[in-house]
Amino acid sequence: MNCPDQPGIIAVITDFITVNGGNIMYLDQYVDKANGIFYMRVEWDLDGFIIPKEKISDYFNTLYAKRYELMYSLKFSSQKQRMAIFVSKMSHCLYDILARVVAGEWDVEVPVIISNHPDMEKVARQFGIRYEVFHITKDNKEQMEAAEMALLRELNVDFIVLARYMQVLSSDFISHYPHHIINIHHSFLPAFVGAKPYHAAYDRGVKLIGATSHYVTTDLDAGPIIEQDITRITHKDTIDDLVKKGRDLEKIVLSRAVEKHIQRKILTYNNKTVVFS
Amino acid sequence: MNCPDQPGIIAVITDFITVNGGNIMYLDQYVDKANGIFYMRVEWDLDGFIIPKEKISDYFNTLYAKRYELMYSLKFSSQKQRMAIFVSKMSHCLYDILARVVAGEWDVEVPVIISNHPDMEKVARQFGIRYEVFHITKDNKEQMEAAEMALLRELNVDFIVLARYMQVLSSDFISHYPHHIINIHHSFLPAFVGAKPYHAAYDRGVKLIGATSHYVTTDLDAGPIIEQDITRITHKDTIDDLVKKGRDLEKIVLSRAVEKHIQRKILTYNNKTVVFS
Amino acid sequence: MNCPDQPGIIAVITDFITVNGGNIMYLDQYVDKANGIFYMRVEWDLDGFIIPKEKISDYFNTLYAKRYELMYSLKFSSQKQRMAIFVSKMSHCLYDILARVVAGEWDVEVPVIISNHPDMEKVARQFGIRYEVFHITKDNKEQMEAAEMALLRELNVDFIVLARYMQVLSSDFISHYPHHIINIHHSFLPAFVGAKPYHAAYDRGVKLIGATSHYVTTDLDAGPIIEQDITRITHKDTIDDLVKKGRDLEKIVLSRAVEKHIQRKILTYNNKTVVFS
Amino acid sequence: MNCPDQPGIIAVITDFITVNGGNIMYLDQYVDKANGIFYMRVEWDLDGFIIPKEKISDYFNTLYAKRYELMYSLKFSSQKQRMAIFVSKMSHCLYDILARVVAGEWDVEVPVIISNHPDMEKVARQFGIRYEVFHITKDNKEQMEAAEMALLRELNVDFIVLARYMQVLSSDFISHYPHHIINIHHSFLPAFVGAKPYHAAYDRGVKLIGATSHYVTTDLDAGPIIEQDITRITHKDTIDDLVKKGRDLEKIVLSRAVEKHIQRKILTYNNKTVVFS
């Protein structure tokens, strides 16, 4: 939740929970003083909470939301999220994600993997996951994306991970998943926006390469950044070395972001993220 | 403050502050679930707070401390802390600290630099700080430390920073400054406890060297760790290279710890630290 | 190769290669001045090299090896190495390795995965790799290891990767694969040798956790270190959090070491490694 | 030195040194295969070298330079370099550099500190170094820079370090010190070129901030990068926090670059650097 910063807001909310029999399991808050905004994330145990699950939202609206100009989102951890993965021809991010899913690290389901190429079908098959190819061209993009969205709706997909998906999504597509499409870009944004960032990094002679996971917005590579990391390179590294070293960065940075999203620990505001620990 | 974890404790404390006219500037809390302990750090503005400064402690004791088995420490930011620096022959940590002090980065005073060697007097003089040499030998250690403590008391020193001070303090000395002596050890503790850690690191063939700042306890290099960091080395690095690379680590890691201490952001418990951000 | 450090040794070797029509593709060298040892790694193209492949060793021995007290190892990159993976119940390192193998990142074959538990058979099956369980107990260890070694010989295995294999190998077993068994230990060695390093790290209150890949020797967790890395933790992290954060470290650190081994870029000497870039 | 890559070039050069009685102390080389350029750095002991010091260049030219299209630079370690420091109002980089100089870490002399403000005179005085203020305005820039250059010539300054000097140097000035002016820019270039990079980083919501040391060229913040590093930030960090965290980065990254320059371990080519270890 977020609201204009005001005295006593933490006391009000924690009081609401504890007075009604909820046991707070997690609380983290943050005040953006520059903009006067208060952010908070609270988790509590519903066992013994006297307000029925389906009425919490109603009560909360009446009692607090309007009064404190409070924007919030209420989620139940029993509700397992459904994630679609979009890939092109590279497997490293895909394997990293699927290995975590089958090991039970993440509380998530993967009903489908979508691609513009057939190459990764063999990986999908290894994990017994449906694989759908949509051959997108300049001419058929609109229909293809419509078909993709129909499939995603049919499969009740909550959010999308672009695991090195080398196709730009249309504004229309993106608008259906606001802050619910996670991309990995292979540079430390905002450096090297766009295509071939490792080539650009090599040409500029940087001593670090990076990777950035962010929510996709209609502005290319300019959405809210979730996580970034870098690795050191030297003059000895060729472009191929950068690509190779970058792969480990990309998969780890993307998986960290996906994990935070699954745990609902990311709030977005003003094209930035608040990522709770 | 810390207390046994219990429902509603945040609400109770934040309520106490806001109801009485205090504006909360900072709140961070942490629950150690394994041990059932609740930790919190709150800062509030005393302007408009209706309880007089000198009575806050009294009120807080009566109303909350016993009831919630709450241990706390109340400090006023107007009260500038006084720091003594102990050095031997190396200047890198000393310069790093003094450069921050004169630049006004830290809200602290340095009434004295104490050493077992005359070497660093020239640095003390550059900064106009009193420099006292105590030539400690096996035979005179007790008297010398007594003299040091008398001087520290006289100068109202609140805490001590060992900026690569190569002399082991006695248990008696340490007991006068519980969790108020900050040391920098040039290894990633608990690896390479004791003398010559860079030599030990070289002999073991590690690929990373580290530095650890910690509160000094009577157990050598085993006090609560405040901050650690590492740097990468290779087979090409000689012991001299480790010493050189280590210097940058040591000074930064020590200064980070000192800064957190000055900001009163470190709580200690069970020989560990809670370091608030 | 390594030999006592002596003037002109680089000129001698590079001359031998170029005069006989070899084109040097890679040369890296390092002088351990403390011990007076010279290390070098050279790769050259055999196209146009006038000494036949099978006689190079003979010529090199006669002309240089004795004269310069030179120890060397000659390998042909056309010769693909065969790697066995040992696992127990955890999949993260195993997936990371297999994902790289099937993506063609490494020039290596994996004829078998060996375990003391059946759990990872499903992963082996996903990748179509033979999986053999050896239920090792205190009583049958000798026979079981003998059977393992027989299988490894039969499959022409060159080296072994312990991908979180939770069983201590006997000295006899280890002696058959000197510096050809790579282990991942989940601490920054030499801190937290032995069992349950994350628990020990938690108890000590460190601010960094690490992972170390090393060659296995008969001394537990004390073999030559190949690669190490760390990640930052805070007081908020529980033991479960350390285990989770550690997984990403372990897999990356192990895979980096395996890659260097496959590329034959690791020389060992005096229980340390020279790792060429 | 660098030259077109060609077979046997290492053997030729090392032979020249050893045959004439020189003992090689250091050799590192690198082949840029993409551009077919060979780079090498060799250090040898002149004791026993049969070619007199002042004739080495002549011999080398005749025997090798033209034949192999070899560009080289010959320096004697007995020749101490002279460094000028340019500062504005911030002291952190300046103190870090001066602390290293007086501790004898670097083989360098600092005859002068130059500034456009009087603020840092007190630091210069602490270290007994001449301090000259040149109040540069739009109108007097040409004369002022001429005066600065006259002073630098008079003091035999070899290279210049811009220790957070907040004034853009003219192309003419820069052209007199090609690849001999080292700047620290407070971002991970090429992100956030120009003024106020911490503000830009804050606005973009990055999760890492960086610092970059580079040689100054006439293209703003676009010269050859020598060294970069980053530090992690979170949504909690204000612009002031970035500035504070950035200071430690800036001083360490700048000092690493200056050290490499003093050790003559940096070769430049095609607006990039080869930095030998």
GROMACS .gro file of C-alpha atoms in nm, chain C residues 58-271:
model
  214
  612ASP     CA    1   5.930  -3.711  -2.727
  613TYR     CA    2   6.103  -3.412  -2.886
  614PHE     CA    3   6.007  -3.183  -2.603
  615ASN     CA    4   6.146  -3.424  -2.345
  616THR     CA    5   6.475  -3.463  -2.524
  617LEU     CA    6   6.527  -3.098  -2.603
  618TYR     CA    7   6.393  -2.918  -2.297
  619ALA     CA    8   6.234  -3.112  -2.017
  620LYS     CA    9   6.545  -3.245  -1.848
  621ARG     CA   10   6.764  -2.950  -1.933
  622TYR     CA   11   6.531  -2.700  -1.768
  623GLU     CA   12   6.386  -2.935  -1.500
  624LEU     CA   13   6.055  -2.872  -1.665
  625MET     CA   14   5.730  -3.046  -1.569
  626TYR     CA   15   5.464  -3.025  -1.833
  627SER     CA   16   5.144  -3.169  -1.957
  628LEU     CA   17   5.058  -3.184  -2.327
  629LYS     CA   18   4.693  -3.200  -2.428
  630PHE     CA   19   4.519  -3.187  -2.763
  631SER     CA   20   4.202  -2.984  -2.779
  632SER     CA   21   4.053  -3.236  -3.022
  633GLN     CA   22   4.039  -3.481  -2.728
  634LYS     CA   23   3.698  -3.429  -2.560
  635GLN     CA   24   3.703  -3.484  -2.182
  636ARG     CA   25   3.455  -3.705  -2.001
  637MET     CA   26   3.306  -3.583  -1.674
  638ALA     CA   27   3.113  -3.778  -1.412
  639ILE     CA   28   2.880  -3.587  -1.180
  640PHE     CA   29   2.818  -3.703  -0.822
  641VAL     CA   30   2.503  -3.572  -0.653
  642SER     CA   31   2.292  -3.632  -0.345
  643LYS     CA   32   1.948  -3.474  -0.310
  644MET     CA   33   1.985  -3.116  -0.429
  645SER     CA   34   1.933  -3.021  -0.791
  646HIS     CA   35   2.057  -2.663  -0.829
  647CYS     CA   36   2.422  -2.736  -0.916
  648LEU     CA   37   2.324  -3.034  -1.127
  649TYR     CA   38   2.081  -2.833  -1.339
  650ASP     CA   39   2.329  -2.552  -1.380
  651ILE     CA   40   2.592  -2.790  -1.512
  652LEU     CA   41   2.361  -2.989  -1.739
  653ALA     CA   42   2.204  -2.673  -1.883
  654ARG     CA   43   2.553  -2.561  -1.989
  655VAL     CA   44   2.641  -2.899  -2.132
  656VAL     CA   45   2.331  -2.927  -2.349
  657ALA     CA   46   2.364  -2.566  -2.461
  658GLY     CA   47   2.709  -2.655  -2.593
  659GLU     CA   48   2.888  -2.408  -2.365
  660TRP     CA   49   3.143  -2.669  -2.260
  661ASP     CA   50   3.346  -2.911  -2.468
  662VAL     CA   51   3.272  -3.210  -2.248
  663GLU     CA   52   3.077  -3.536  -2.231
  664VAL     CA   53   2.877  -3.661  -1.932
  665PRO     CA   54   2.852  -4.040  -1.951
  666VAL     CA   55   2.710  -4.087  -1.600
  667ILE     CA   56   2.561  -3.927  -1.292
  668ILE     CA   57   2.635  -4.113  -0.970
  669SER     CA   58   2.448  -4.073  -0.641
  670ASN     CA   59   2.393  -4.221  -0.299
  671HIS     CA   60   2.022  -4.141  -0.333
  672PRO     CA   61   1.758  -4.203  -0.600
  673ASP     CA   62   1.618  -3.846  -0.589
  674MET     CA   63   1.802  -3.696  -0.884
  675GLU     CA   64   1.723  -3.978  -1.125
  676LYS     CA   65   1.437  -3.774  -1.268
  677VAL     CA   66   1.680  -3.496  -1.362
  678ALA     CA   67   1.920  -3.742  -1.522
  679ARG     CA   68   1.629  -3.881  -1.723
  680GLN     CA   69   1.526  -3.535  -1.843
  681PHE     CA   70   1.869  -3.509  -2.000
  682GLY     CA   71   1.896  -3.870  -2.111
  683ILE     CA   72   2.200  -3.942  -1.896
  684ARG     CA   73   2.271  -4.272  -1.722
  685TYR     CA   74   2.208  -4.257  -1.346
  686GLU     CA   75   2.362  -4.501  -1.102
  687VAL     CA   76   2.281  -4.524  -0.733
  688PHE     CA   77   2.542  -4.660  -0.492
  689HIS     CA   78   2.389  -4.682  -0.143
  690ILE     CA   79   2.698  -4.626   0.061
  691THR     CA   80   2.696  -4.722   0.430
  692LYS     CA   81   2.975  -4.739   0.682
  693ASP     CA   82   3.004  -5.113   0.621
  694ASN     CA   83   3.000  -5.132   0.244
  695LYS     CA   84   3.197  -4.818   0.160
  696GLU     CA   85   3.505  -4.999   0.036
  697GLN     CA   86   3.318  -5.229  -0.205
  698MET     CA   87   3.086  -4.953  -0.320
  699GLU     CA   88   3.372  -4.722  -0.402
  700ALA     CA   89   3.548  -5.005  -0.582
  701ALA     CA   90   3.235  -5.055  -0.791
  702GLU     CA   91   3.215  -4.683  -0.861
  703MET     CA   92   3.576  -4.676  -0.973
  704ALA     CA   93   3.522  -4.976  -1.196
  705LEU     CA   94   3.232  -4.797  -1.363
  706LEU     CA   95   3.430  -4.476  -1.403
  707ARG     CA   96   3.714  -4.668  -1.567
  708GLU     CA   97   3.476  -4.852  -1.793
  709LEU     CA   98   3.323  -4.521  -1.902
  710ASN     CA   99   3.665  -4.359  -1.951
  711VAL     CA  100   3.582  -4.080  -1.711
  712ASP     CA  101   3.855  -3.816  -1.694
  713PHE     CA  102   3.738  -3.612  -1.398
  714ILE     CA  103   3.463  -3.593  -1.137
  715VAL     CA  104   3.244  -3.306  -1.022
  716LEU     CA  105   3.086  -3.326  -0.677
  717ALA     CA  106   2.769  -3.122  -0.728
  718ARG     CA  107   2.671  -3.095  -0.359
  719TYR     CA  108   2.755  -3.464  -0.300
  720MET     CA  109   2.712  -3.511   0.074
  721GLN     CA  110   2.939  -3.809   0.123
  722VAL     CA  111   3.308  -3.802   0.214
  723LEU     CA  112   3.524  -3.993  -0.035
  724SER     CA  113   3.789  -4.230   0.098
  725SER     CA  114   4.158  -4.150   0.064
  726ASP     CA  115   4.193  -4.445  -0.165
  727PHE     CA  116   3.926  -4.318  -0.401
  728ILE     CA  117   4.074  -3.969  -0.402
  729SER     CA  118   4.423  -4.100  -0.474
  730HIS     CA  119   4.296  -4.238  -0.805
  731TYR     CA  120   4.192  -3.889  -0.920
  732PRO     CA  121   4.461  -3.649  -0.798
  733HIS     CA  122   4.341  -3.294  -0.871
  734HIS     CA  123   4.067  -3.439  -1.088
  735ILE     CA  124   3.779  -3.423  -0.840
  736ILE     CA  125   3.618  -3.079  -0.808
  737ASN     CA  126   3.404  -3.006  -0.503
  738ILE     CA  127   3.185  -2.711  -0.404
  739HIS     CA  128   3.191  -2.623  -0.035
  740HIS     CA  129   2.926  -2.382   0.087
  741SER     CA  130   3.147  -2.141   0.280
  742PHE     CA  131   3.439  -1.910   0.205
  743LEU     CA  132   3.705  -2.156   0.305
  744PRO     CA  133   3.897  -2.183   0.530
  745ALA     CA  134   3.610  -2.047   0.740
  746PHE     CA  135   3.349  -2.306   0.835
  747VAL     CA  136   3.518  -2.628   0.728
  748GLY     CA  137   3.304  -2.941   0.756
  749ALA     CA  138   2.934  -2.996   0.804
  750LYS     CA  139   2.659  -2.731   0.822
  751PRO     CA  140   2.858  -2.420   0.729
  752TYR     CA  141   2.547  -2.204   0.691
  753HIS     CA  142   2.445  -2.283   1.046
  754ALA     CA  143   2.794  -2.194   1.163
  755ALA     CA  144   2.786  -1.871   0.960
  756TYR     CA  145   2.450  -1.779   1.111
  757ASP     CA  146   2.572  -1.848   1.463
  758ARG     CA  147   2.885  -1.638   1.412
  759GLY     CA  148   2.681  -1.347   1.276
  760VAL     CA  149   2.888  -1.290   0.961
  761LYS     CA  150   2.777  -1.027   0.710
  762LEU     CA  151   2.891  -1.226   0.405
  763ILE     CA  152   2.843  -1.588   0.308
  764GLY     CA  153   3.060  -1.762   0.054
  765ALA     CA  154   3.117  -2.066  -0.160
  766THR     CA  155   3.444  -2.230  -0.256
  767SER     CA  156   3.524  -2.474  -0.532
  768HIS     CA  157   3.840  -2.675  -0.482
  769TYR     CA  158   4.016  -2.993  -0.581
  770VAL     CA  159   3.950  -3.271  -0.337
  771THR     CA  160   4.247  -3.400  -0.143
  772THR     CA  161   4.257  -3.640   0.149
  773ASP     CA  162   4.249  -3.343   0.385
  774LEU     CA  163   3.880  -3.246   0.428
  775ASP     CA  164   3.795  -2.911   0.259
  776ALA     CA  165   4.163  -2.828   0.244
  777GLY     CA  166   4.253  -2.896  -0.121
  778PRO     CA  167   4.370  -2.633  -0.371
  779ILE     CA  168   4.110  -2.358  -0.406
  780ILE     CA  169   4.000  -2.288  -0.764
  781GLU     CA  170   3.734  -2.022  -0.722
  782GLN     CA  171   3.547  -1.841  -0.445
  783ASP     CA  172   3.274  -1.586  -0.426
  784ILE     CA  173   3.052  -1.431  -0.163
  785THR     CA  174   2.715  -1.266  -0.124
  786ARG     CA  175   2.603  -1.010   0.130
  787ILE     CA  176   2.359  -1.102   0.406
  788THR     CA  177   2.210  -0.908   0.695
  789HIS     CA  178   2.079  -0.976   1.043
  790LYS     CA  179   1.737  -1.028   0.883
  791ASP     CA  180   1.845  -1.346   0.705
  792THR     CA  181   1.746  -1.671   0.871
  793ILE     CA  182   1.936  -1.994   0.816
  794ASP     CA  183   1.684  -2.080   0.545
  795ASP     CA  184   1.762  -1.750   0.374
  796LEU     CA  185   2.133  -1.831   0.384
  797VAL     CA  186   2.065  -2.170   0.229
  798LYS     CA  187   1.860  -2.003  -0.043
  799LYS     CA  188   2.105  -1.723  -0.118
  800GLY     CA  189   2.387  -1.974  -0.101
  801ARG     CA  190   2.240  -2.190  -0.377
  802ASP     CA  191   2.301  -1.927  -0.644
  803LEU     CA  192   2.656  -1.879  -0.521
  804GLU     CA  193   2.728  -2.250  -0.514
  805LYS     CA  194   2.615  -2.323  -0.863
  806ILE     CA  195   2.794  -2.028  -1.022
  807VAL     CA  196   3.118  -2.085  -0.832
  808LEU     CA  197   3.119  -2.456  -0.911
  809SER     CA  198   3.045  -2.400  -1.278
  810ARG     CA  199   3.323  -2.142  -1.310
  811ALA     CA  200   3.569  -2.394  -1.167
  812VAL     CA  201   3.448  -2.677  -1.389
  813GLU     CA  202   3.480  -2.453  -1.694
  814LYS     CA  203   3.839  -2.361  -1.611
  815HIS     CA  204   3.918  -2.729  -1.561
  816ILE     CA  205   3.764  -2.825  -1.894
  817GLN     CA  206   3.964  -2.550  -2.063
  818ARG     CA  207   4.278  -2.691  -1.891
  819LYS     CA  208   4.355  -2.348  -1.752
  820ILE     CA  209   4.433  -2.464  -1.399
  821LEU     CA  210   4.783  -2.560  -1.284
  822THR     CA  211   4.831  -2.691  -0.931
  823TYR     CA  212   5.139  -2.660  -0.718
  824ASN     CA  213   5.201  -2.663  -0.343
  825ASN     CA  214   4.830  -2.711  -0.270
   0.00000   0.00000   0.00000
